[in-house]
Rosetta silent file (secondary structure, phi, psi, omega in degrees, C-alpha in Angstrom):
SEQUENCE: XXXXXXXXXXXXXXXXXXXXXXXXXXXXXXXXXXXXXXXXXXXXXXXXXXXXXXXXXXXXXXXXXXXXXXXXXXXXXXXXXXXXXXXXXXXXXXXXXXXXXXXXXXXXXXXXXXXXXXXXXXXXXXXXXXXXXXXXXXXXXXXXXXXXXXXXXXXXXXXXXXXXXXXXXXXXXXXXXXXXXXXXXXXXXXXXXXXXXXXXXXXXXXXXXXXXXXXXXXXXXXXXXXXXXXXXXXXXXXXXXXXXXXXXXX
SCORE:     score description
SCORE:     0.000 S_00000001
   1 L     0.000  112.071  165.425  -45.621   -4.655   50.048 S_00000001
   2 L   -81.400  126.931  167.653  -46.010   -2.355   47.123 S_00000001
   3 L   -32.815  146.794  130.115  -48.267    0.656   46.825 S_00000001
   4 L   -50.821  124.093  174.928  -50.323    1.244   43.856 S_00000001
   5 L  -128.148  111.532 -176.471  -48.612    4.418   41.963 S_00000001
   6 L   -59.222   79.146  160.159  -51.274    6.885   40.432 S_00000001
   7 L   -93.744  131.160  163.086  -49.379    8.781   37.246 S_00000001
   8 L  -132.877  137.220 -166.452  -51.167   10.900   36.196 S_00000001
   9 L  -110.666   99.005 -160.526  -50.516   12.726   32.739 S_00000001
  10 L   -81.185  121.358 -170.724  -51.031   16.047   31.810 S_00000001
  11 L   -77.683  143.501  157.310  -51.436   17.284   28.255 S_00000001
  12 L  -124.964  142.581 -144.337  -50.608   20.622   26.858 S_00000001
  13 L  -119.641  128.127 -167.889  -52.196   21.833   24.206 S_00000001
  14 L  -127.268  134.869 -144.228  -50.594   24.915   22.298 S_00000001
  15 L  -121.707  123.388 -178.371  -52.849   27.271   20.104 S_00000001
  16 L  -117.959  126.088 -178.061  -50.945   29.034   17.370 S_00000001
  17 L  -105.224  148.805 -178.416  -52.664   32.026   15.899 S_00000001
  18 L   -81.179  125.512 -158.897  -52.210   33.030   12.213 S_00000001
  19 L   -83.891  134.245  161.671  -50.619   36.298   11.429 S_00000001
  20 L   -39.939   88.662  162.598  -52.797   38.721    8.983 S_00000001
  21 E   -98.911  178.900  170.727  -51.077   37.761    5.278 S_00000001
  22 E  -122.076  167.070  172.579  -51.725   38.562    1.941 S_00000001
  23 E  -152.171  147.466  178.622  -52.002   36.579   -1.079 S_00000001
  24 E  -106.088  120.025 -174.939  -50.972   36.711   -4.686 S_00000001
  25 E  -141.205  157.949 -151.446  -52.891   35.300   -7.350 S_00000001
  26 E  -179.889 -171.580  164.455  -53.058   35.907  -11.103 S_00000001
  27 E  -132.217  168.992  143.435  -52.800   34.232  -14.538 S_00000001
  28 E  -111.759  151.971  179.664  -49.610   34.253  -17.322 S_00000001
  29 E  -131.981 -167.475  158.216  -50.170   34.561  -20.860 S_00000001
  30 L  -124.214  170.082 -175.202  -48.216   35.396  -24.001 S_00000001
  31 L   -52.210  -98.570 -149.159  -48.689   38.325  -26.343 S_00000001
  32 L   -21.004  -29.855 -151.968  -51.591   36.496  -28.097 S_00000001
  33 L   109.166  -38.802  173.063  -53.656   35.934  -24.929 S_00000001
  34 L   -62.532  164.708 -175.256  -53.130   31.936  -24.459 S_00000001
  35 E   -74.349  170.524  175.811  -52.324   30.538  -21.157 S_00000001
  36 L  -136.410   84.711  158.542  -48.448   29.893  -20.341 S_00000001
  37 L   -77.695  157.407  154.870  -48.246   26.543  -18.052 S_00000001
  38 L    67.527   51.683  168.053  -45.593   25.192  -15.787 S_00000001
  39 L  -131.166  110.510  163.584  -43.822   29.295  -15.720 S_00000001
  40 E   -73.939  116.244  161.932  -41.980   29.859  -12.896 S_00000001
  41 E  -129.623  156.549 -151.619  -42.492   32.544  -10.474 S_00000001
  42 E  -122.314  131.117 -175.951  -40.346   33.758   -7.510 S_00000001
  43 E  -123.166  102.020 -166.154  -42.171   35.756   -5.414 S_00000001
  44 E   -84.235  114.231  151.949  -39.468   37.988   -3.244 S_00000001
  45 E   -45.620  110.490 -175.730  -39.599   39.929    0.016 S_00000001
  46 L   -96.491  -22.108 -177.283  -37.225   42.826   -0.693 S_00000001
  47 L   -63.328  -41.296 -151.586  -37.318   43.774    2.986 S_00000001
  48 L  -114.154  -52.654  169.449  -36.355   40.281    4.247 S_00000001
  49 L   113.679  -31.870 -154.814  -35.176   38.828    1.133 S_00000001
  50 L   -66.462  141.528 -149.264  -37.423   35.594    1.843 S_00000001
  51 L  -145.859  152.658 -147.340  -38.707   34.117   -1.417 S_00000001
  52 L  -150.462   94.300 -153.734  -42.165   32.256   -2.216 S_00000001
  53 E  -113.647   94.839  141.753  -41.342   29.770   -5.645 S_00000001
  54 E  -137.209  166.361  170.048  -44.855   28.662   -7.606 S_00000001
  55 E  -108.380  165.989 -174.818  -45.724   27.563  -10.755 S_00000001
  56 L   -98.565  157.563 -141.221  -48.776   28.305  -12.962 S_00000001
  57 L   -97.541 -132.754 -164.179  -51.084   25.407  -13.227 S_00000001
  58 L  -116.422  -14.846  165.432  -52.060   23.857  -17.178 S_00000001
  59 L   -79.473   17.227 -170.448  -54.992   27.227  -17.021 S_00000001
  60 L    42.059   59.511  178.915  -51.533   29.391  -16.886 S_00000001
  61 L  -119.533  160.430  168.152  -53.371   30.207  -13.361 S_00000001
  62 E  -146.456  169.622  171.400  -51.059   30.795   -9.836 S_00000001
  63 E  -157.145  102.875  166.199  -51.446   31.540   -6.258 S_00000001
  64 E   -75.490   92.021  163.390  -48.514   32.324   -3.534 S_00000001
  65 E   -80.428  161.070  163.004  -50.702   32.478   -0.626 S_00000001
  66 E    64.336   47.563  159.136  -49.184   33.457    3.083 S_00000001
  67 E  -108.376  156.234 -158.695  -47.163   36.397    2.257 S_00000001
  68 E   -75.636  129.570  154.199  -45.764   38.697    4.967 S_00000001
  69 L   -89.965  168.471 -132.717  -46.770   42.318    4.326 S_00000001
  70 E   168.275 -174.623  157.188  -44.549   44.236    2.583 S_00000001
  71 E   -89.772  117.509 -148.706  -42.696   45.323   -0.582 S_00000001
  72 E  -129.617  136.814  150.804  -42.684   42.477   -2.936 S_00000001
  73 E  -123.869  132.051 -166.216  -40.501   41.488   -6.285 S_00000001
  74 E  -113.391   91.548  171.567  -42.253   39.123   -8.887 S_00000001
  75 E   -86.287   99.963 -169.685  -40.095   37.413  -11.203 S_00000001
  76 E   -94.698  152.562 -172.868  -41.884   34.831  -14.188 S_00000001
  77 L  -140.710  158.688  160.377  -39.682   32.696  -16.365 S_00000001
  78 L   179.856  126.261  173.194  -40.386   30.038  -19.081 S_00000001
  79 L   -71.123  144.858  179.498  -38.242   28.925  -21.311 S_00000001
  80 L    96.131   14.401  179.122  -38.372   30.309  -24.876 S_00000001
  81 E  -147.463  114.520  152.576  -39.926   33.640  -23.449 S_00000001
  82 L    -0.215   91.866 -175.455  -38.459   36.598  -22.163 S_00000001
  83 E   -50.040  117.435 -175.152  -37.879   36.868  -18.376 S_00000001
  84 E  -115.681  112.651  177.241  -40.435   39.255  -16.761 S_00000001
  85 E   -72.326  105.976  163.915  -39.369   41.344  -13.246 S_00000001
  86 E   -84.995  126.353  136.306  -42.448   42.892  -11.442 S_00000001
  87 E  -132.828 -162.488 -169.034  -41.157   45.445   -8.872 S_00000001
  88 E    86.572  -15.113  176.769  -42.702   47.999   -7.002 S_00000001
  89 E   -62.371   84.381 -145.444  -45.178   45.839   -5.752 S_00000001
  90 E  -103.147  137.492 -174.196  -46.887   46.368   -2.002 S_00000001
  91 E  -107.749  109.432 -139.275  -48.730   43.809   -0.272 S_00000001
  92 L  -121.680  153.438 -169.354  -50.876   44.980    2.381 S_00000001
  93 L   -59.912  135.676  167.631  -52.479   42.739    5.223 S_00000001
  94 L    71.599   19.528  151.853  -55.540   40.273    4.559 S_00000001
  95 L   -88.403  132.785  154.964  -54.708   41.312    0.949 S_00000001
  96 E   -79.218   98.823  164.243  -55.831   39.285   -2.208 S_00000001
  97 E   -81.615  149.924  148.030  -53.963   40.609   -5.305 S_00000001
  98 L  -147.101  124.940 -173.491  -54.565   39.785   -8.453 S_00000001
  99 L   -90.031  164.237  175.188  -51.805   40.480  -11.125 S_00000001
 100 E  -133.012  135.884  163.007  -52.080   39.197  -14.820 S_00000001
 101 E  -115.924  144.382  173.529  -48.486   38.745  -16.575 S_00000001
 102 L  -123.155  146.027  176.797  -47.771   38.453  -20.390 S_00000001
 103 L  -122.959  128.936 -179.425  -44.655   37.056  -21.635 S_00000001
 104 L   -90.578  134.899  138.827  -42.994   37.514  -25.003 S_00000001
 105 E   -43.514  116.132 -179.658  -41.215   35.109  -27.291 S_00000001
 106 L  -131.598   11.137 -173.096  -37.746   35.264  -27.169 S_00000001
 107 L    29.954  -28.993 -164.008  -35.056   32.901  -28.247 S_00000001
 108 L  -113.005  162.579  178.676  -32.494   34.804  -26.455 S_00000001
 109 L   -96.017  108.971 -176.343  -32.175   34.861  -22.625 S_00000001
 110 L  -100.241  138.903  156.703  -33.829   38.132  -22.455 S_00000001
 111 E  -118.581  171.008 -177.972  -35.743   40.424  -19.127 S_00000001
 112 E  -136.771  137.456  154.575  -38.216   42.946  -19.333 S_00000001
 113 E  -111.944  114.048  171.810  -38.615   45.036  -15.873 S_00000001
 114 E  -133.536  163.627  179.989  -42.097   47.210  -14.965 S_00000001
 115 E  -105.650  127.560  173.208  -43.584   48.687  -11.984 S_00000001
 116 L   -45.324  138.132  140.797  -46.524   47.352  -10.159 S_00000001
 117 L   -93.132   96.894 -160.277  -49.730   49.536  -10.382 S_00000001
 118 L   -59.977   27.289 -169.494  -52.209   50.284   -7.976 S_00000001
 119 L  -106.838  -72.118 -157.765  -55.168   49.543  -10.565 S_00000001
 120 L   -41.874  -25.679 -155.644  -53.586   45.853  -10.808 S_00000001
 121 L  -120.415   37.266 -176.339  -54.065   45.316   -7.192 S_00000001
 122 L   -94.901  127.196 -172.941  -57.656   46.298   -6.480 S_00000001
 123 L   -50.991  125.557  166.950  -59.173   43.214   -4.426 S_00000001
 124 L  -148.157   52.981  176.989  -61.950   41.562   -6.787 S_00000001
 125 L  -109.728  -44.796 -178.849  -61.704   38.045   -4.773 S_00000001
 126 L  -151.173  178.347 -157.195  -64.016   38.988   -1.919 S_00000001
 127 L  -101.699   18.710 -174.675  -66.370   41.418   -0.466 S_00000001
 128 L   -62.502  136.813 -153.263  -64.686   42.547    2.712 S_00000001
 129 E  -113.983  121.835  177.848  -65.763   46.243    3.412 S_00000001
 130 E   161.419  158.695  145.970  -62.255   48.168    5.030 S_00000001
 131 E  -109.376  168.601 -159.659  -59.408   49.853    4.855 S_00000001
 132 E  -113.299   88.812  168.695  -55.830   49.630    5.499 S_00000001
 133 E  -109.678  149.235 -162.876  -53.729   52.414    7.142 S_00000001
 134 L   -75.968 -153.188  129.972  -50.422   52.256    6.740 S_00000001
 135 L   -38.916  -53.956 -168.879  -46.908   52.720    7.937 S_00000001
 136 H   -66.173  -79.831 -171.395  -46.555   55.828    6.278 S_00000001
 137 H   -41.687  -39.541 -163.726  -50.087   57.209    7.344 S_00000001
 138 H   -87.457  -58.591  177.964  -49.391   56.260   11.051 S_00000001
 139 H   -54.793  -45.823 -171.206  -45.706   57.929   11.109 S_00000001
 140 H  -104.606  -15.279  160.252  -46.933   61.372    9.419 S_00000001
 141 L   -58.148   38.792  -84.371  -50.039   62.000   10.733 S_00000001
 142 L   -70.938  121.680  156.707  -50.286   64.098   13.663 S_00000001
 143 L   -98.720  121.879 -172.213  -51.576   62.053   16.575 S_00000001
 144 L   -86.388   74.860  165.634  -52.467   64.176   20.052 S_00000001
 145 L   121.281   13.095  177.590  -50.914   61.092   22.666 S_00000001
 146 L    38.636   33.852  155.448  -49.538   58.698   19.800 S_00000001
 147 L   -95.939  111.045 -175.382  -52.187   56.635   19.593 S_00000001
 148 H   -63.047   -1.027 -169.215  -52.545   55.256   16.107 S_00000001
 149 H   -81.149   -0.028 -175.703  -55.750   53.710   16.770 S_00000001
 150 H   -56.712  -30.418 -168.386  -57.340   57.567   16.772 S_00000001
 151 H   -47.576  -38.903  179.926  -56.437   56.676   13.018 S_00000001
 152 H   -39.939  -50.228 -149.430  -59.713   54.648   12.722 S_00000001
 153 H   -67.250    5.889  171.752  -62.079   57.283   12.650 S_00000001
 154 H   -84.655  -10.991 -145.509  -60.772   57.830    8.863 S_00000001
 155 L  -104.832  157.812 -159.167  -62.323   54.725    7.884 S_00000001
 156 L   -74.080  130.022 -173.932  -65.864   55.052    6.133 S_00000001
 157 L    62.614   25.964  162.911  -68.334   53.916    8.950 S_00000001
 158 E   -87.423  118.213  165.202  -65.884   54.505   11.956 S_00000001
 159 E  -123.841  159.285  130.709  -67.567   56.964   14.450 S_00000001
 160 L   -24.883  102.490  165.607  -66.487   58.229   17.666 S_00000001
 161 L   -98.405  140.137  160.718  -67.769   57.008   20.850 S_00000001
 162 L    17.568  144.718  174.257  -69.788   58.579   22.955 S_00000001
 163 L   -81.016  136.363  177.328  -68.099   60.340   26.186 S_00000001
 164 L    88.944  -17.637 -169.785  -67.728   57.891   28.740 S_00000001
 165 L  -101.504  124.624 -165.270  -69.300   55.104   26.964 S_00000001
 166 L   -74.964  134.327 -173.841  -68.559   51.808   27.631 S_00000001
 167 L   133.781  169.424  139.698  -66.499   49.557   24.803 S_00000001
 168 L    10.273  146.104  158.889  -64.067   50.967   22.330 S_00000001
 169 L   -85.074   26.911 -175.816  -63.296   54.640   21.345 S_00000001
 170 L  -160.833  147.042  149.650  -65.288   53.731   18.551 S_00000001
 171 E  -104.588  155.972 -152.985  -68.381   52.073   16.649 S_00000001
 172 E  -122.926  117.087  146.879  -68.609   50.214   13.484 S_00000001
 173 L    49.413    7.734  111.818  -71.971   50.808   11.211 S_00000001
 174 L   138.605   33.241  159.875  -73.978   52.173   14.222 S_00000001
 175 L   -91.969 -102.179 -173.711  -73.173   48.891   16.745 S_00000001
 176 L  -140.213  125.942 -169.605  -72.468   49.293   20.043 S_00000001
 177 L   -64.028    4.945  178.794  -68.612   50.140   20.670 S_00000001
 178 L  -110.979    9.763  168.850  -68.133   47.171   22.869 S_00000001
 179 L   -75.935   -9.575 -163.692  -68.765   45.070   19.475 S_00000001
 180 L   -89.179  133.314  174.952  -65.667   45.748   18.284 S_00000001
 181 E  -103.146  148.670 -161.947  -62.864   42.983   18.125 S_00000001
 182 E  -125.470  135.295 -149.543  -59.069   43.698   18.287 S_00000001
 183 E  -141.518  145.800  160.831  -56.545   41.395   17.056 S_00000001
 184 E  -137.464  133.464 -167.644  -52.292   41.769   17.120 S_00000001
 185 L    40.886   30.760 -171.706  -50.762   39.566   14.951 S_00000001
 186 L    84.100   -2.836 -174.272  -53.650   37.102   15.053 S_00000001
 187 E  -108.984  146.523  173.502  -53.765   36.846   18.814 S_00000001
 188 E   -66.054  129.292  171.434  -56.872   38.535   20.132 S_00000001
 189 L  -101.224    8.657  153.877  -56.412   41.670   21.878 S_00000001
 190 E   -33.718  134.429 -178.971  -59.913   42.223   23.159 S_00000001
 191 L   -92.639  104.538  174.043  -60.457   43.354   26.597 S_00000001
 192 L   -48.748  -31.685 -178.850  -63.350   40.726   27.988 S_00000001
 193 L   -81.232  -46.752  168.262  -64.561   42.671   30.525 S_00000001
 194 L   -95.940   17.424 -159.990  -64.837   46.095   28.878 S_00000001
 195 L    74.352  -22.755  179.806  -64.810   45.522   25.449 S_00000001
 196 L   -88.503 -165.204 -177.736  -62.005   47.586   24.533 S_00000001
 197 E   -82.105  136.074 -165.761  -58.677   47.402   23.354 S_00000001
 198 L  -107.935  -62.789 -175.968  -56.649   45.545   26.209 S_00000001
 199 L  -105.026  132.147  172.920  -52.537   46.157   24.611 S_00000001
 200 L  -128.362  113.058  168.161  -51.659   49.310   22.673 S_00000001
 201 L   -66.154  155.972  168.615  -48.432   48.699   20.823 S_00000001
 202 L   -49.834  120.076  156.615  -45.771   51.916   20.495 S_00000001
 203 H   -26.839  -41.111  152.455  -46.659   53.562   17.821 S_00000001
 204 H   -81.634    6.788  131.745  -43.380   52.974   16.138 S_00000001
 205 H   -66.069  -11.210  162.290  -43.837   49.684   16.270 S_00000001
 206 E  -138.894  165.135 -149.999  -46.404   48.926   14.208 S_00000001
 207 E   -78.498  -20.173  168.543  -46.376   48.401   10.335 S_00000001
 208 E   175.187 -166.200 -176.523  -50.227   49.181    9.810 S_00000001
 209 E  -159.272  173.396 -169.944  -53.423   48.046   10.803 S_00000001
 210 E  -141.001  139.965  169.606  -56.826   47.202    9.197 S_00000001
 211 E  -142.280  118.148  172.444  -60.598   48.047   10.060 S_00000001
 212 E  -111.112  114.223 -174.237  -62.624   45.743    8.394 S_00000001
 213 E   -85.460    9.466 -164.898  -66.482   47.406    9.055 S_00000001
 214 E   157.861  168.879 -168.890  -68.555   44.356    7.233 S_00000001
 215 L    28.629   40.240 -154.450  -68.190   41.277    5.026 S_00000001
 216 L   -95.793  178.053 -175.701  -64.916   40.067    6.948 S_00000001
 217 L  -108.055  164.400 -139.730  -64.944   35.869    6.886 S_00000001
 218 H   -72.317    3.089 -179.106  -65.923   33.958    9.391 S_00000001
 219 H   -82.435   -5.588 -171.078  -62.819   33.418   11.632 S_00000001
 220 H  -138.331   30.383 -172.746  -63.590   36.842   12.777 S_00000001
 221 L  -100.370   79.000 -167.943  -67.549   36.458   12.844 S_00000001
 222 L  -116.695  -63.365  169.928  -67.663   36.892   16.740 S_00000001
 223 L  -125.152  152.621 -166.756  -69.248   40.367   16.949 S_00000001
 224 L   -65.298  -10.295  172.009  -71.934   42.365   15.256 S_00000001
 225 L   -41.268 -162.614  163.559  -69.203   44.854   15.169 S_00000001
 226 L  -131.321 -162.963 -166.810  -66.308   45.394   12.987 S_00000001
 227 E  -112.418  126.323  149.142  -62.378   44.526   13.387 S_00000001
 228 E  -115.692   95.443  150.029  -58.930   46.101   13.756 S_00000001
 229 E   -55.142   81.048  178.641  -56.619   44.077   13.148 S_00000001
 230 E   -87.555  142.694 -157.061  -52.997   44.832   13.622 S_00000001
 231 E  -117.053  115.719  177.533  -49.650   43.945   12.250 S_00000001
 232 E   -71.331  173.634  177.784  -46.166   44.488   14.492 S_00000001
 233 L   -97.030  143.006  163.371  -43.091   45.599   12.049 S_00000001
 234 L   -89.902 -152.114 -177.614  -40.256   42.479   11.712 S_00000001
 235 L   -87.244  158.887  177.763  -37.321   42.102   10.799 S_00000001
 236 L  -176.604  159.988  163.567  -35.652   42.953    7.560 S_00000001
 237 L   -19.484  -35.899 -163.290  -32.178   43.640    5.664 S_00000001
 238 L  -117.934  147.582  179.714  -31.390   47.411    7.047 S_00000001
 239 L   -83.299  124.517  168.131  -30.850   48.758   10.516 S_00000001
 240 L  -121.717  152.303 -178.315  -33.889   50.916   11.201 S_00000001
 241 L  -162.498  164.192  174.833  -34.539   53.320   14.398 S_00000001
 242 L  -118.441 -172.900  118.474  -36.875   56.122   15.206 S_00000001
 243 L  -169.013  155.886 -151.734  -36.989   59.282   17.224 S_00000001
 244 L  -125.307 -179.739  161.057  -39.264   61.463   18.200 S_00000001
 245 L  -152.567  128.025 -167.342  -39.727   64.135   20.588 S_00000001
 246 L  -115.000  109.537  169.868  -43.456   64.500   22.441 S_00000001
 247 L  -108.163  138.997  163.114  -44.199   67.648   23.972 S_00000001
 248 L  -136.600   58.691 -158.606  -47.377   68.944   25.908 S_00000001
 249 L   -90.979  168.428 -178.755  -47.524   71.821   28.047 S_00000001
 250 L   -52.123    0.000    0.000  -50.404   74.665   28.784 S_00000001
């Protein structure tokens, strides 16, 4: 006599969170001012080398979304114009750039090379209220216990909290410091119970971080707070290492 046999089948369901990128978006022209369609541009990682290939639409318009941040090279082509090499260019997390390129008539296969600006890359896509501190800012700035998040309190509408006071070491815009949300590489890094930061990466570990105080979008509309949002350092072409030495005596 056979049994009845009961499978039972469990699913698993795997939740991938999206790393903080930036995106590049822009128009090509030509020395006149008209649009330039169907001009190919290679949008380069110089750290990694990893390379991000669009074209500009029939409005000469483009957009390379879901770049890593970083130091970026922007190369536009078309035939019957002068090749033009953006470098210098840095892309910082949950940034929108937007570059404009002009390309000259050329007959011959000709480049032109310039350096990025910081004027070119001031966000005028959306209202998000924050700043960005960096690699650089985080390495040379004297921290008392190497915690970069002490870094916040530069950001316009960062305060100190309160001694003792539960949440965060900080408030956003006068809300309550346990308002705040914390993010590493897209996975949250909120403490539920207290509010606070739950994992604090090594300080040399990470490539920068963002506190967005107001108008962030809606994937991060959780608390009346505001956000820091942190980016680990990858991988990249060059052998890199640190070392430090942390002393604290009477």
């Amino acid at each position: 006599m056979f049994k009845p046999i009961v499978l039972a089948v469990a699913a698993a369901f795997c939740l991938f969170a999206q790393n903080p990128t930036a995106t590049l978006v822009g128009t090509v022209g030509d020395a006149s001012g008209a649009v330039v369609p169907d001009a190919k541009l290679e949008v380069r990682n110089v750290n990694t080398n990893e390379s991000r290939k669009v074209s500009t639409d029939i409005r000469g318009v483009f957009t390379a979304p879901n770049l890593s941040p970083g130091p970026y090279e922007v190369t536009i082509s078309k035939a019957g114009f002068r090749t033009v090499r953006e470098t210098g260019l840095v892309l910082q997390m949950e940034q929108v750039a937007r570059m404009e390129f002009r390309l000259e008539v050329s007959e011959l296969s000709q480049s032109v090379e310039v350096i990025a600006t910081a004027a070119q890359l001031i966000n005028t896509e959306n209202g998000t209220q924050g700043q960005v501190i960096t690699a650089d800012e985080i390495g040379q700035m004297p921290l008392n216990g190497r915690d970069f998040s002490d870094l916040a309190v530069l950001v316009p509408g960062v305060t100190p909290n309160v001694t003792a006071g539960q949440g965060s070491e900080f408030a956003i815009n006068g809300a309550r410091a346990d308002n705040t949300n914390f993010f590493i590489d897209g996975f949250s890094d909120r403490d539920p119970s207290g509010g606070g930061v739950q994992q604090r990466p090594n300080l040399d570990a990470v490539q920068e971080f963002k506190m967005q105080t107001s108008n962030f979008s809606a994937e991060y509309g959780q608390l009346a707070g505001g956000m820091m949002n942190m980016v680990l350092k990858s991988g990249g072409n060059k052998f890199h290492g640190a070392l430090f030495e942390f002393l604290r005596n009477d």
